[in-house]
Short mmCIF file of C-alpha atoms in Angstrom, two decimals:
data_model
loop_
_atom_site.label_atom_id
_atom_site.label_comp_id
_atom_site.label_asym_id
_atom_site.label_seq_id
_atom_site.Cartn_x
_atom_site.Cartn_y
_atom_site.Cartn_z
CA MET A 1 0.00 0.00 0.00
CA GLN A 2 1.14 3.52 -0.73
CA VAL A 3 0.02 6.76 0.82
CA GLN A 4 -2.05 8.56 -1.78
CA SER A 5 -0.88 12.11 -2.48
CA THR A 6 -4.48 13.19 -3.00
CA VAL A 7 -5.25 12.30 0.59
CA VAL A 8 -2.24 14.27 1.77
CA HIS A 9 -3.14 17.32 -0.30
CA SER A 10 -6.78 17.26 0.74
CA LEU A 11 -5.86 16.96 4.38
CA HIS A 12 -3.15 19.55 3.98
CA SER A 13 -5.59 22.06 2.52
CA ASP A 14 -7.96 21.68 5.45
CA ILE A 15 -5.54 22.13 8.33
CA LYS A 16 -3.69 24.96 9.95
CA LEU A 17 -0.46 25.10 11.81
CA SER A 18 -2.24 24.94 15.15
CA SER A 19 -3.63 21.50 14.26
CA LEU A 20 -0.46 20.17 12.61
CA LEU A 21 0.23 17.61 15.30
CA SER A 22 -3.31 16.26 15.14
CA PHE A 23 -3.00 16.05 11.36
CA ILE A 24 0.26 14.10 11.59
CA GLN A 25 -1.18 11.71 14.12
CA GLY A 26 -4.32 11.13 12.04
CA LEU A 27 -2.31 10.52 8.87
CA VAL A 28 -0.03 8.06 10.62
CA GLU A 29 -2.99 6.19 12.09
CA GLN A 30 -4.70 6.06 8.70
CA SER A 31 -1.55 4.73 7.05
CA ALA A 32 -0.82 2.28 9.82
CA ARG A 33 -4.22 0.66 9.44
CA GLY A 34 -3.38 0.02 5.80
CA PHE A 35 -0.50 -2.32 6.53
CA GLN A 36 -1.87 -4.26 9.43
CA ASP A 37 -0.96 -7.41 7.60
CA LEU A 38 2.70 -6.40 7.55
CA ALA A 39 2.49 -5.19 11.13
CA SER A 40 0.50 -8.12 12.47
CA GLY A 41 1.11 -8.64 16.12
CA ILE A 42 2.19 -5.03 16.71
CA PRO A 43 -0.28 -2.82 18.59
CA LEU A 44 -1.59 -0.12 16.28
CA ARG A 45 -1.23 2.54 18.95
CA LYS A 46 2.41 1.66 19.51
CA ILE A 47 3.45 1.72 15.86
CA THR A 48 1.49 4.93 15.33
CA LYS A 49 3.29 6.56 18.23
CA VAL A 50 6.75 5.56 16.99
CA ILE A 51 6.09 6.72 13.42
CA TYR A 52 4.59 9.90 14.84
CA TYR A 53 7.77 10.71 16.73
CA ALA A 54 9.89 9.80 13.72
CA CYS A 55 7.93 12.29 11.62
CA LEU A 56 8.39 14.96 14.26
CA VAL A 57 12.14 14.36 14.36
CA VAL A 58 12.43 14.60 10.59
CA GLY A 59 10.22 17.68 10.35
CA VAL A 60 11.91 19.60 13.15
CA ALA A 61 15.39 18.66 11.94
CA THR A 62 14.53 19.75 8.40
CA ILE A 63 13.25 23.13 9.57
CA VAL A 64 16.23 23.72 11.84
CA VAL A 65 18.70 22.89 9.10
CA ALA A 66 16.82 24.92 6.49
CA THR A 67 16.58 28.04 8.65
CA THR A 68 19.99 28.02 10.31
CA SER A 69 22.35 26.71 7.65
CA SER A 70 23.04 27.58 4.03
CA VAL A 71 24.38 24.08 3.36
CA VAL A 72 22.04 21.71 1.56
CA PHE A 73 21.49 18.76 3.85
CA ALA A 74 19.73 15.58 2.77
CA MET A 75 17.72 14.15 5.63
CA PRO A 76 18.43 10.40 5.97
CA ILE A 77 14.78 9.41 5.87
CA PRO A 78 15.42 5.88 4.51
CA GLU A 79 17.80 5.18 7.36
CA ILE A 80 15.27 6.49 9.88
CA ALA A 81 12.54 4.33 8.35
CA ALA A 82 14.82 1.30 8.43
CA PHE A 83 15.61 2.00 12.08
CA VAL A 84 11.91 2.15 12.95
CA ALA A 85 11.27 -1.09 11.03
CA ARG A 86 14.12 -2.85 12.86
CA TYR A 87 12.71 -1.54 16.13
CA PHE A 88 9.53 -3.49 15.47
CA GLY A 89 11.36 -6.43 13.90
CA ARG A 90 9.53 -5.92 10.59
CA GLN A 91 12.09 -4.93 7.97
CA ALA A 92 9.40 -5.13 5.30
CA LEU A 93 7.74 -2.10 6.89
CA ALA A 94 10.71 0.16 6.01
CA PRO A 95 9.51 1.34 2.54
CA LEU A 96 6.00 2.08 3.78
CA ILE A 97 7.28 3.87 6.88
CA GLU A 98 9.56 5.91 4.63
CA GLN A 99 6.58 6.96 2.49
CA ILE A 100 4.63 7.95 5.59
CA ILE A 101 7.53 9.99 6.95
CA VAL A 102 8.05 11.73 3.60
CA ALA A 103 4.35 12.56 3.21
CA VAL A 104 4.01 13.86 6.75
CA SER A 105 7.32 15.71 6.66
CA VAL A 106 6.57 17.46 3.37
CA SER A 107 3.14 18.56 4.58
CA GLY A 108 4.37 19.59 8.00
CA VAL A 109 7.46 21.36 6.73
CA SER A 110 5.46 23.29 4.15
CA LEU A 111 3.05 24.47 6.84
CA ILE A 112 5.70 25.34 9.38
CA THR A 113 7.94 26.95 6.76
CA GLY A 114 5.07 29.08 5.51
CA ASP A 115 4.28 30.17 9.04
CA TYR A 116 7.98 30.79 9.65
CA VAL A 117 8.28 32.97 6.53
CA TRP A 118 5.19 34.96 7.51
CA THR A 119 6.45 35.35 11.05
CA LYS A 120 9.85 36.42 9.72
CA LYS A 121 8.22 39.08 7.55
CA GLN A 122 6.16 40.30 10.47
CA LEU A 123 9.28 40.39 12.59
CA ASN A 124 11.02 42.50 9.96
CA VAL A 125 8.06 44.87 9.86
CA VAL A 126 8.00 45.15 13.63
CA SER A 127 11.78 45.63 13.71
CA HIS A 128 11.48 48.40 11.13
CA GLN A 129 8.74 50.06 13.15
CA LYS A 130 10.87 49.71 16.25
CA ASP A 131 13.79 51.40 14.48
CA ILE A 132 11.54 54.25 13.38
CA LEU A 133 10.20 54.68 16.91
CA THR A 134 13.73 54.53 18.28
CA ARG A 135 14.85 57.30 15.92
CA GLN A 136 11.80 59.36 16.84
CA ARG A 137 12.58 58.81 20.50
CA ASP A 138 16.17 59.94 19.93
CA VAL A 139 14.95 63.09 18.14
CA ILE A 140 12.50 63.84 20.94
CA THR A 141 15.24 63.22 23.50
CA CYS A 142 17.54 65.67 21.70
CA GLN A 143 14.74 68.24 21.53
CA ARG A 144 14.02 67.74 25.21
CA ASP A 145 17.70 68.17 26.06
CA ALA A 146 17.82 71.36 23.97
CA VAL A 147 14.73 72.71 25.74
CA MET A 148 16.22 71.80 29.12
CA ASP A 149 19.46 73.59 28.23
CA GLU A 150 17.53 76.64 27.05
CA ARG A 151 15.49 76.59 30.24
CA ASP A 152 18.67 76.45 32.32
CA ALA A 153 20.13 79.34 30.32
CA VAL A 154 16.97 81.41 30.84
CA LYS A 155 17.02 80.54 34.54
CA ASP A 156 20.66 81.66 34.82
CA GLU A 157 19.86 84.89 32.97
CA ARG A 158 16.90 85.46 35.26
CA ASP A 159 19.14 84.96 38.29
CA VAL A 160 21.58 87.54 36.90
CA VAL A 161 18.76 90.03 36.30
CA MET A 162 17.36 89.38 39.78
CA ASN A 163 20.78 89.98 41.32
CA GLU A 164 21.16 93.23 39.36
CA ASN A 165 17.65 94.26 40.39
CA ASN A 166 18.43 93.57 44.05
CA ALA A 167 21.69 95.51 43.79
CA LEU A 168 19.93 98.48 42.16
CA THR A 169 17.14 98.34 44.76
CA ASN A 170 19.70 98.43 47.57
CA ARG A 171 21.53 101.31 45.88
CA VAL A 172 18.29 103.28 45.46
CA ALA A 173 17.49 102.74 49.14
CA THR A 174 20.99 103.92 50.08
CA LEU A 175 20.69 107.01 47.87
CA GLU A 176 17.24 107.82 49.28
CA THR A 177 18.63 107.60 52.80
CA HIS A 178 21.59 109.78 51.87
CA MET A 179 19.29 112.27 50.12
CA GLU A 180 17.07 112.47 53.20
CA GLN A 181 20.15 113.14 55.32
CA VAL A 182 21.31 115.89 52.93
CA ILE A 183 17.86 117.50 52.88
CA ALA A 184 17.71 117.39 56.67
CA SER A 185 21.17 118.95 56.86
CA ILE A 186 20.21 121.70 54.39
CA ASN A 187 17.02 122.44 56.30
CA ALA A 188 18.96 122.65 59.56
CA SER A 189 21.50 125.00 57.97
CA LEU A 190 18.75 127.26 56.59
CA VAL A 191 17.05 127.39 59.96
CA ASN A 192 20.31 128.24 61.69
CA LEU A 193 21.08 130.93 59.10
CA ALA A 194 17.63 132.48 59.42
CA ASN A 195 17.87 132.52 63.18
CA ALA A 196 21.33 134.11 63.05
CA ASN A 197 20.22 136.99 60.75
CA HIS A 198 16.96 137.75 62.55
CA PRO A 199 16.90 141.37 64.01
CA ILE A 200 15.84 140.10 67.36
CA ASN A 201 19.07 138.22 67.59
CA THR A 202 21.23 141.41 66.86
CA ASN A 203 22.45 144.31 69.20
CA ASN A 204 21.48 147.21 66.81
CA THR A 205 18.08 147.92 68.35
CA GLU A 206 18.85 151.69 68.37
CA LYS A 207 18.52 151.80 64.59
CA TYR A 208 14.80 151.08 64.82
CA ASP A 209 11.96 153.36 65.90
CA ASN A 210 10.35 150.58 67.73
CA PRO A 211 12.59 147.68 68.62
CA ALA A 212 9.53 145.58 69.20
CA ASN A 213 8.39 146.28 65.65
CA PRO A 214 11.52 146.74 63.56
CA VAL A 215 10.02 147.99 60.34
CA ASN A 216 11.50 151.51 59.70
CA PRO A 217 15.13 151.74 60.62
CA ILE A 218 16.49 155.24 61.52
CA SER A 219 18.98 156.48 58.98
CA THR A 220 22.25 157.82 60.38
CA GLU A 221 23.19 159.66 57.16
CA PRO A 222 22.43 163.39 56.60
CA ALA A 223 19.14 164.17 55.00
CA PRO A 224 19.37 165.27 51.38
CA VAL A 225 18.98 169.01 50.61
CA TYR A 226 16.58 169.95 47.87
CA VAL A 227 16.90 173.46 46.16
CA VAL A 228 13.80 175.06 44.68
CA SER A 229 14.41 177.81 42.07
#
């Protein structure tokens, strides 16, 4: 018996990556039932399980080699099939097991590889978006640093202006105090000068008609002589 490719393709078209393991197990069970005569005496569940793990090993190894190495590597599927057949003591099962492994591996690898390629593309898109956001963050960081520097410069300038304002305010207060002292000194001098020149404070009271009311001082010079012709 051979595994029909139409069955593989029909099953392959109806499954997704999330159900890949169930698909592999179902295909192995379907194939295993077809050679019960060759596998007489072997529990179906046991042979299904062994072939299932063999398919997983081949599929995973193929994907790992294909995605991590540029060297073309031929998976030794015939040797693996022969090993499984010897495990059960049925060497005649080797060709059929090989066909099962190939069918399952091709289907599984195509699914996983497709998902891997899509995921890789999405990763590239996300990485590109991350790079754009990183550059935007760097630009914003530079702008923020520039604004912070400008703010510090304005703050320093404000401190200088405030210091100058305080100095000028103190100087104005000092000048106002000094001006008040000068005005007070001038006023005192004027008062003293007025008091010193007041007639009451002099000894020439005889020059006035009324010392108590010194308005018309008495002239000590001769009176002028007027001639009438």
